[in-house]
Coordinates of C-alpha atoms in Angstrom, one line a residue:
Chain A
M1 CA 25.5 -14.4 -23.1
V2 CA 29.0 -12.7 -22.8
K3 CA 30.5 -13.2 -19.3
V4 CA 34.3 -12.6 -20.0
I5 CA 36.1 -10.2 -21.8
F6 CA 39.8 -11.1 -23.0
F7 CA 42.4 -8.4 -24.3
D8 CA 45.7 -8.9 -26.1
L9 CA 48.3 -6.7 -24.6
D10 CA 50.3 -4.9 -27.3
D11 CA 48.6 -2.4 -29.4
T12 CA 45.6 -3.4 -27.7
L13 CA 45.7 -2.1 -24.3
V14 CA 49.2 -1.0 -24.2
D15 CA 50.4 1.6 -27.2
T16 CA 53.4 -0.7 -27.8
S17 CA 54.6 0.0 -31.4
K18 CA 54.6 3.5 -31.0
L19 CA 56.5 3.3 -27.9
A20 CA 59.3 0.8 -29.5
E21 CA 60.0 3.1 -32.5
I22 CA 60.5 6.2 -30.4
A23 CA 62.5 4.0 -28.1
R24 CA 64.7 2.6 -30.4
K25 CA 65.3 5.8 -32.3
N26 CA 66.6 7.4 -29.0
A27 CA 68.6 4.4 -28.6
I28 CA 70.3 5.2 -31.6
E29 CA 71.1 8.9 -31.5
N30 CA 72.3 8.3 -27.9
M31 CA 74.8 5.5 -29.0
I32 CA 75.7 8.1 -31.5
R33 CA 76.0 11.0 -29.3
H34 CA 78.7 8.8 -27.5
G35 CA 81.0 8.1 -30.4
L36 CA 79.4 5.3 -32.5
P37 CA 80.8 6.1 -35.6
V38 CA 77.7 5.6 -38.2
D39 CA 74.9 8.1 -39.6
F40 CA 71.5 7.6 -38.2
E41 CA 70.0 5.8 -40.8
T42 CA 72.3 3.3 -41.4
A43 CA 72.4 2.3 -37.7
Y44 CA 68.6 2.6 -37.4
S45 CA 67.8 0.6 -40.5
E46 CA 70.3 -2.1 -39.3
L47 CA 68.6 -2.3 -35.9
I48 CA 65.1 -2.9 -37.7
E49 CA 66.5 -5.5 -39.8
L50 CA 68.1 -7.5 -37.0
I51 CA 65.1 -6.8 -35.1
K52 CA 63.0 -8.5 -37.9
E53 CA 65.3 -11.6 -37.8
Y54 CA 66.0 -11.9 -33.8
G55 CA 62.6 -10.8 -32.8
S56 CA 62.0 -8.1 -30.1
N57 CA 62.6 -10.2 -27.2
F58 CA 66.3 -11.0 -28.2
P59 CA 68.4 -9.5 -25.5
Y60 CA 71.6 -8.7 -27.5
H61 CA 70.2 -6.1 -29.9
F62 CA 73.2 -3.5 -29.4
D63 CA 75.7 -6.4 -29.2
Y64 CA 74.7 -7.7 -32.6
L65 CA 74.1 -4.1 -34.1
L66 CA 77.7 -3.5 -33.8
R67 CA 78.5 -7.2 -35.1
R68 CA 76.6 -6.2 -38.3
L69 CA 78.2 -2.5 -38.7
D70 CA 81.9 -4.5 -38.4
L71 CA 82.3 -2.6 -35.5
P72 CA 84.3 -4.1 -32.5
Y73 CA 82.2 -4.3 -29.0
N74 CA 82.3 -1.5 -27.0
P75 CA 80.3 -1.4 -23.7
K76 CA 80.2 2.5 -23.6
W77 CA 77.8 2.2 -26.8
I78 CA 76.1 -0.3 -25.9
S79 CA 75.5 1.5 -22.4
A80 CA 74.3 4.6 -24.4
G81 CA 71.8 2.6 -26.1
V82 CA 70.4 0.5 -23.2
I83 CA 70.2 3.6 -21.1
A84 CA 68.0 6.0 -24.0
Y85 CA 65.9 2.9 -24.9
H86 CA 64.8 2.1 -21.0
N87 CA 64.7 6.1 -20.4
T88 CA 62.5 6.5 -23.5
K89 CA 60.6 3.2 -22.8
F90 CA 59.5 4.2 -19.3
A91 CA 58.6 7.7 -20.3
Y92 CA 56.3 6.5 -23.0
L93 CA 54.8 3.8 -21.7
R94 CA 50.9 4.5 -22.2
E95 CA 47.9 2.9 -22.1
V96 CA 45.9 2.6 -25.8
P97 CA 43.6 6.0 -25.7
G98 CA 40.4 5.0 -23.8
A99 CA 41.7 1.8 -22.5
R100 CA 41.2 2.5 -18.5
K101 CA 38.1 4.2 -19.1
V102 CA 36.5 1.2 -20.9
L103 CA 38.3 -1.3 -18.5
I104 CA 36.3 0.7 -15.5
R105 CA 33.2 0.5 -17.1
L106 CA 33.0 -3.1 -18.3
K107 CA 33.6 -3.7 -14.4
E108 CA 30.7 -1.5 -13.7
L109 CA 29.0 -3.7 -16.0
G110 CA 29.9 -6.9 -13.8
Y111 CA 32.1 -8.6 -17.0
E112 CA 34.7 -10.3 -15.8
L113 CA 38.3 -9.6 -17.5
G114 CA 41.4 -11.4 -19.0
I115 CA 44.8 -10.9 -20.5
I116 CA 45.8 -13.6 -23.3
T117 CA 48.9 -12.3 -24.8
D118 CA 52.5 -13.5 -26.0
G119 CA 55.7 -12.6 -25.6
N120 CA 58.1 -12.5 -22.5
P121 CA 55.9 -13.1 -19.1
V122 CA 58.2 -10.9 -17.0
K123 CA 58.5 -8.0 -19.7
Q124 CA 54.3 -8.7 -20.2
W125 CA 53.8 -7.9 -16.7
E126 CA 56.2 -5.0 -16.4
K127 CA 53.7 -3.0 -18.7
I128 CA 50.9 -4.0 -16.7
L129 CA 52.1 -3.1 -13.4
R130 CA 53.8 0.1 -14.7
L131 CA 50.7 0.9 -15.9
E132 CA 48.8 -0.2 -12.8
L133 CA 46.1 -2.2 -15.0
D134 CA 46.4 -5.3 -13.1
D135 CA 43.6 -5.3 -10.7
F136 CA 41.0 -5.0 -13.6
F137 CA 42.2 -8.7 -14.8
E138 CA 41.0 -11.9 -12.8
H139 CA 43.8 -13.8 -14.8
V140 CA 46.2 -12.9 -17.1
I141 CA 47.5 -15.8 -19.8
I142 CA 50.7 -15.4 -20.8
S143 CA 51.8 -17.8 -23.8
D144 CA 55.7 -18.0 -23.2
F145 CA 54.5 -19.6 -19.7
E146 CA 52.3 -21.8 -20.9
G147 CA 54.5 -23.2 -23.5
V148 CA 52.1 -22.2 -26.8
K149 CA 51.9 -19.2 -28.7
K150 CA 48.5 -17.4 -30.1
P151 CA 46.8 -18.8 -32.0
H152 CA 47.4 -22.1 -30.8
P153 CA 44.0 -23.5 -29.4
K154 CA 45.7 -24.5 -26.2
I155 CA 46.3 -21.0 -24.9
F156 CA 42.6 -19.8 -25.2
K157 CA 41.2 -23.2 -23.7
K158 CA 43.6 -22.4 -20.6
A159 CA 41.9 -19.2 -20.3
L160 CA 38.5 -20.3 -20.5
K161 CA 39.2 -22.9 -17.9
A162 CA 40.5 -20.4 -15.8
F163 CA 37.4 -18.7 -15.8
N164 CA 35.3 -21.4 -15.9
V165 CA 33.1 -20.6 -18.9
K166 CA 31.9 -21.9 -21.9
P167 CA 33.5 -20.3 -25.2
E168 CA 30.5 -18.8 -26.1
E169 CA 30.6 -16.7 -23.0
A170 CA 33.7 -15.1 -23.7
L171 CA 34.7 -12.4 -26.3
M172 CA 38.1 -11.9 -27.1
V173 CA 39.4 -8.3 -28.3
G174 CA 42.9 -7.9 -30.2
D175 CA 44.5 -6.0 -32.9
R176 CA 45.8 -9.3 -34.5
L177 CA 43.5 -11.3 -37.1
Y178 CA 45.4 -14.1 -36.8
S179 CA 46.7 -14.7 -33.9
D180 CA 43.9 -13.0 -31.6
I181 CA 40.8 -13.4 -33.8
Y182 CA 41.4 -16.4 -35.8
G183 CA 43.0 -18.1 -32.6
A184 CA 39.8 -17.2 -30.4
K185 CA 37.0 -18.1 -33.3
R186 CA 38.8 -21.4 -33.5
V187 CA 37.6 -22.1 -30.2
G188 CA 34.5 -21.0 -30.6
M189 CA 34.9 -17.6 -28.8
K190 CA 33.1 -14.1 -29.9
T191 CA 35.8 -11.6 -31.5
V192 CA 36.0 -8.0 -31.8
W193 CA 39.2 -7.0 -34.4
F194 CA 40.5 -3.9 -33.0
R195 CA 41.9 -2.3 -36.0
Y196 CA 44.7 -0.1 -34.4
G197 CA 48.6 0.4 -35.0
K198 CA 50.6 -1.3 -37.6
H199 CA 48.7 -4.6 -38.0
S200 CA 45.5 -2.5 -38.6
E201 CA 46.2 -3.5 -42.6
R202 CA 47.8 -7.0 -42.3
E203 CA 46.7 -10.5 -42.2
L204 CA 43.2 -9.6 -43.8
E205 CA 42.9 -13.3 -45.0
Y206 CA 41.9 -14.1 -41.2
R207 CA 39.5 -11.1 -41.6
K208 CA 36.2 -13.6 -41.8
Y209 CA 36.9 -14.4 -38.4
A210 CA 35.8 -11.3 -37.0
D211 CA 32.6 -10.8 -35.4
Y212 CA 33.0 -7.2 -34.9
E213 CA 35.5 -4.7 -36.2
I214 CA 36.2 -1.5 -34.4
D215 CA 38.8 1.4 -34.5
N216 CA 38.8 2.7 -30.9
L217 CA 38.1 1.0 -27.5
E218 CA 35.2 2.7 -26.9
S219 CA 33.3 1.0 -29.4
L220 CA 33.4 -2.2 -27.5
L221 CA 31.0 -0.9 -25.3
E222 CA 28.5 -0.6 -28.1
V223 CA 29.3 -4.3 -29.1
L224 CA 28.6 -5.4 -25.9
A225 CA 25.2 -3.5 -25.8
R226 CA 24.4 -5.3 -29.4
E227 CA 25.4 -8.7 -28.0
S228 CA 23.3 -8.5 -24.8
S229 CA 20.2 -7.4 -27.1
S230 CA 20.7 -10.1 -29.7
N231 CA 21.2 -12.8 -27.0
K232 CA 20.2 -15.7 -29.0
K233 CA 22.1 -15.1 -32.2
V234 CA 24.7 -17.9 -32.7
H235 CA 26.7 -16.5 -35.6
P236 CA 25.9 -12.6 -35.7
P237 CA 26.8 -11.2 -38.9
R238 CA 30.4 -9.4 -39.1
Q239 CA 29.2 -5.6 -38.0
Q240 CA 31.7 -2.6 -38.5
I241 CA 30.9 -0.6 -35.3
Chain B
M1 CA 105.6 13.2 -10.2
V2 CA 102.0 12.2 -10.6
K3 CA 100.5 12.7 -14.1
V4 CA 97.5 10.4 -14.2
I5 CA 95.1 9.5 -11.5
F6 CA 92.9 6.3 -11.5
F7 CA 89.5 5.9 -9.6
D8 CA 87.8 2.6 -8.7
L9 CA 84.3 3.5 -9.7
D10 CA 81.7 1.4 -6.8
D11 CA 82.0 3.3 -3.5
T12 CA 84.7 5.5 -4.8
L13 CA 83.0 7.7 -7.4
V14 CA 79.2 6.2 -7.5
D15 CA 77.4 5.2 -4.2
T16 CA 76.9 2.1 -5.1
S17 CA 76.4 0.2 -1.7
K18 CA 73.8 2.4 -0.5
L19 CA 71.8 2.3 -3.6
A20 CA 71.9 -1.5 -3.8
E21 CA 70.4 -1.7 -0.4
I22 CA 67.6 0.6 -1.0
A23 CA 66.7 -1.1 -4.3
R24 CA 66.7 -4.4 -3.0
K25 CA 64.7 -3.5 -0.1
N26 CA 62.3 -1.5 -2.3
A27 CA 62.2 -4.7 -4.8
I28 CA 61.0 -7.0 -2.0
E29 CA 58.5 -4.6 -0.6
N30 CA 57.1 -4.1 -4.0
M31 CA 56.8 -7.9 -4.6
I32 CA 54.8 -8.5 -1.3
R33 CA 52.6 -5.9 -2.3
H34 CA 52.0 -7.7 -5.7
G35 CA 51.4 -11.1 -3.6
L36 CA 54.6 -12.8 -2.6
P37 CA 53.4 -14.7 0.2
V38 CA 56.3 -14.2 2.7
D39 CA 57.1 -11.6 5.3
F40 CA 59.6 -8.8 4.3
E41 CA 62.5 -10.4 6.6
T42 CA 62.3 -13.5 5.3
A43 CA 62.4 -12.7 1.8
Y44 CA 65.3 -9.8 2.4
S45 CA 67.9 -12.2 4.0
E46 CA 67.2 -14.7 1.6
L47 CA 67.8 -12.5 -1.2
I48 CA 71.0 -11.1 0.5
E49 CA 72.3 -14.7 1.4
L50 CA 71.6 -15.1 -2.2
I51 CA 73.4 -12.3 -3.7
K52 CA 76.2 -13.3 -1.3
E53 CA 76.4 -16.7 -3.2
Y54 CA 75.6 -15.9 -6.8
G55 CA 77.2 -12.3 -7.1
S56 CA 75.4 -9.0 -7.6
N57 CA 75.7 -9.3 -11.2
F58 CA 73.7 -12.5 -11.3
P59 CA 70.8 -12.3 -13.5
Y60 CA 68.5 -14.3 -12.0
H61 CA 68.1 -13.2 -8.4
F62 CA 64.2 -12.9 -8.4
D63 CA 63.7 -16.0 -10.2
Y64 CA 65.9 -17.9 -7.6
L65 CA 64.6 -16.3 -4.7
L66 CA 61.4 -17.9 -5.3
R67 CA 62.9 -21.3 -5.8
R68 CA 64.8 -20.9 -2.3
L69 CA 61.3 -19.9 -0.7
D70 CA 59.9 -23.0 -2.3
L71 CA 57.2 -20.6 -4.5
P72 CA 56.1 -21.6 -7.9
Y73 CA 57.2 -19.4 -10.6
N74 CA 55.6 -16.0 -10.7
P75 CA 56.3 -13.5 -13.4
K76 CA 54.3 -11.0 -11.9
W77 CA 56.2 -11.1 -8.6
I78 CA 59.5 -10.9 -10.6
S79 CA 58.3 -8.3 -12.3
A80 CA 57.4 -6.3 -9.3
G81 CA 60.8 -6.8 -8.2
V82 CA 62.4 -5.6 -11.2
I83 CA 60.4 -2.6 -11.6
A84 CA 61.0 -1.3 -8.0
Y85 CA 64.7 -2.3 -8.4
H86 CA 65.2 -0.3 -11.2
N87 CA 63.1 2.5 -10.3
T88 CA 64.9 2.7 -6.9
K89 CA 68.5 2.5 -8.6
F90 CA 67.8 5.4 -11.3
A91 CA 66.3 7.7 -8.5
Y92 CA 69.0 7.0 -6.0
L93 CA 72.1 6.6 -8.1
R94 CA 74.5 9.8 -7.0
E95 CA 77.8 10.5 -7.3
V96 CA 79.8 9.9 -3.6
P97 CA 79.8 13.5 -2.2
G98 CA 82.1 16.0 -3.7
A99 CA 83.2 13.7 -6.5
R100 CA 82.4 15.6 -9.0
K101 CA 83.9 18.8 -7.8
V102 CA 87.2 17.0 -7.4
L103 CA 87.3 15.6 -10.8
I104 CA 86.7 19.3 -12.2
R105 CA 89.3 20.7 -9.9
L106 CA 92.2 17.7 -11.0
K107 CA 91.2 18.8 -14.5
E108 CA 92.0 22.5 -13.5
L109 CA 95.1 21.0 -12.1
G110 CA 96.1 19.3 -15.6
Y111 CA 96.1 16.0 -14.5
E112 CA 94.8 13.1 -16.9
L113 CA 92.1 10.9 -15.1
G114 CA 91.3 7.3 -15.7
I115 CA 88.9 4.6 -13.9
I116 CA 89.8 1.2 -13.4
T117 CA 86.7 -1.1 -12.1
D118 CA 85.6 -4.6 -11.9
G119 CA 81.9 -5.6 -12.9
N120 CA 80.0 -5.9 -15.8
P121 CA 80.8 -3.4 -18.6
V122 CA 77.8 -2.4 -19.8
K123 CA 76.3 -1.9 -16.3
Q124 CA 79.6 0.2 -15.3
W125 CA 79.1 2.4 -18.5
E126 CA 75.5 2.5 -17.4
K127 CA 76.7 4.2 -14.1
I128 CA 79.1 6.4 -15.6
L129 CA 77.0 7.6 -18.3
R130 CA 73.8 8.2 -16.1
L131 CA 75.9 10.5 -13.9
E132 CA 77.3 11.9 -16.6
L133 CA 81.0 11.5 -15.6
D134 CA 82.6 10.0 -18.9
D135 CA 84.1 13.2 -20.3
F136 CA 86.0 13.5 -17.3
F137 CA 88.1 10.2 -18.2
E138 CA 90.8 9.4 -20.9
H139 CA 90.2 5.9 -20.5
V140 CA 87.9 3.6 -18.8
I141 CA 89.5 0.0 -17.9
I142 CA 86.9 -2.4 -17.1
S143 CA 88.1 -6.0 -15.5
D144 CA 85.4 -8.2 -17.2
F145 CA 86.4 -6.7 -20.3
E146 CA 90.1 -7.5 -20.4
G147 CA 89.7 -10.8 -18.9
V148 CA 91.0 -10.5 -15.7
K149 CA 90.1 -8.9 -12.1
K150 CA 91.7 -6.5 -9.7
P151 CA 94.2 -7.1 -8.1
H152 CA 95.7 -8.8 -11.0
P153 CA 98.7 -6.7 -12.2
K154 CA 97.5 -7.3 -15.7
I155 CA 94.6 -4.7 -15.8
F156 CA 96.9 -2.1 -13.7
K157 CA 99.2 -2.4 -16.4
K158 CA 97.0 -1.8 -19.2
A159 CA 95.8 1.2 -17.4
L160 CA 99.3 2.5 -17.7
K161 CA 99.8 1.8 -20.9
A162 CA 96.5 3.7 -22.1
F163 CA 97.9 6.6 -20.6
N164 CA 101.6 5.7 -21.7
V165 CA 103.2 6.4 -18.3
K166 CA 105.5 4.7 -15.8
P167 CA 103.9 3.3 -12.4
E168 CA 105.2 6.0 -10.2
E169 CA 103.4 8.7 -12.7
A170 CA 100.3 7.3 -11.7
L171 CA 97.9 7.3 -8.8
M172 CA 95.4 4.8 -7.9
V173 CA 92.5 6.1 -5.3
G174 CA 89.8 3.3 -4.4
D175 CA 87.6 1.8 -1.5
R176 CA 89.2 -1.8 -1.4
L177 CA 92.1 -2.5 0.4
Y178 CA 92.9 -5.6 -1.4
S179 CA 91.6 -5.0 -5.2
D180 CA 92.4 -1.3 -5.5
I181 CA 95.5 -0.7 -3.6
Y182 CA 97.2 -3.6 -3.0
G183 CA 97.0 -4.3 -6.8
A184 CA 98.2 -1.0 -7.5
K185 CA 101.1 -0.9 -5.4
R186 CA 102.0 -4.4 -6.4
V187 CA 102.6 -2.6 -9.9
G188 CA 104.4 0.6 -8.5
M189 CA 101.7 3.0 -8.5
K190 CA 100.9 5.3 -5.6
T191 CA 97.9 4.4 -3.6
V192 CA 95.3 6.5 -1.6
W193 CA 93.0 4.3 0.4
F194 CA 89.4 6.1 0.4
R195 CA 87.6 5.0 3.5
Y196 CA 84.0 4.8 2.6
G197 CA 81.0 2.4 2.6
K198 CA 81.0 -1.2 3.7
H199 CA 85.0 -1.8 2.9
S200 CA 86.0 1.0 5.1
E201 CA 86.9 -1.7 8.0
R202 CA 87.6 -4.7 6.0
E203 CA 90.7 -6.6 4.6
L204 CA 92.9 -4.3 7.0
E205 CA 95.6 -6.9 6.4
Y206 CA 96.2 -5.2 3.2
R207 CA 96.7 -1.6 4.6
K208 CA 100.4 -1.3 4.8
Y209 CA 99.8 -1.1 0.6
A210 CA 98.1 2.1 1.1
D211 CA 100.3 5.4 0.7
Y212 CA 97.6 7.8 1.9
E213 CA 94.0 7.4 3.8
I214 CA 91.6 9.9 3.2
D215 CA 88.2 9.6 4.5
N216 CA 86.5 12.3 2.0
L217 CA 87.3 12.6 -1.5
E218 CA 88.4 16.3 -1.2
S219 CA 91.5 15.5 0.6
L220 CA 92.8 13.7 -2.2
L221 CA 93.5 17.2 -3.2
E222 CA 95.6 17.5 -0.2
V223 CA 97.5 14.3 -1.1
L224 CA 98.4 15.7 -4.3
A225 CA 99.8 18.9 -3.1
R226 CA 101.7 17.0 -0.5
E227 CA 102.9 14.6 -3.4
S228 CA 104.0 17.9 -5.8
S229 CA 105.9 19.4 -2.7
S230 CA 107.7 16.0 -1.8
N231 CA 108.6 15.4 -5.2
K232 CA 111.8 13.2 -4.8
K233 CA 110.3 11.2 -1.9
V234 CA 110.0 7.6 -3.6
H235 CA 108.5 5.7 -1.0
P236 CA 106.4 8.6 1.5
P237 CA 105.5 7.1 4.6
R238 CA 101.6 6.3 4.6
Q239 CA 100.0 9.3 5.9
Q240 CA 96.6 10.1 7.3
I241 CA 94.5 12.8 5.9

């Protein structure tokens, strides 16, 4: 019987991919407005390439962008990028459609809730706190804080331990087949693949680890209804809801 | 004859001290709201002490605050502090009363304008751009970018060179007697001490280097009127306006 529901954060509870794209575009536009002597397409594609190479948490995106474009260091351009990026990020920070409604319903139904996410702990907490989601969750487990990344079993085991439940009493909901679904299944949790955002067609080789697939968060309530009615089934067939 | 007017940034054009105080207080309050187990006075005075020791641009204020309070690292508390600090900073970022009005008048009068400031270049530009002040200034000279701090003569000489003027054709306006007034006077500029903010009673041993003292920015127009009428006086007596 499912007692605890774990959520991934980015593109599961928080609409991160869309947000980042709009923010990066606005950053480049504002840098150009303040004198960056490059056309939008060149600068934007260079930034995207850079982020792919260095990761989205690298703190010197705009500094490195200038280097890659063979331009001198210019704090005004960097500042213009940072301002536009932050303003956009705060303006567009939103929950995935229906997320809060589902969380409220899950609390009404008596579930305990947790977050298992990768990423910079302070930045991940920033999204949670800015969206006022923190009161829904008994525990938030962030990989960079634990020293391992999903799908490493250790982070899922730490999460189970925090709630003092067995793997089969926990269900993991996430948008990534590899880190969320494969990772949670490997320790014995139930798994719900949320097909949302840029990962909805990726890592399909791990699809077999998903007990359920949903394409909107509300469908999670249906998953849980089925789970509680088919209580004894240890390996339910993968179900598209 | 004065052709170029240089301004310091913090507490001369931008109301920085007030801003920082409100933002820091709000940061502590939000950390406590999210569980920091310390009373406001203890945490705030520890933060102020820390900033005095490590400087206001140190990037780990809140991390170090937890260490000083013998508390474990907690990304949620840090994030709560960062969010409140940034929200407050952006909400309260304001020009010093009358600054924009004076800048417009100075442009009407035909002066060229520059900024000579210490600090992190990206952060200094952020204030300038967020307040939309950049179009008033032909050149912005930021010490950390040049590798020297005020009152080092090098930064003032670089500023003069950027405008291609002699020292006696330039006037420096700033709130700090040591870095702004003594620094500018040493290279031969005219100096106007703006008695404003927390430095209005400090470093008085350098007061003799101020040609003028004003306590609101509008008075700068009067200073310039006197300067252009008493054109030939090489060393005007210090005048309180």
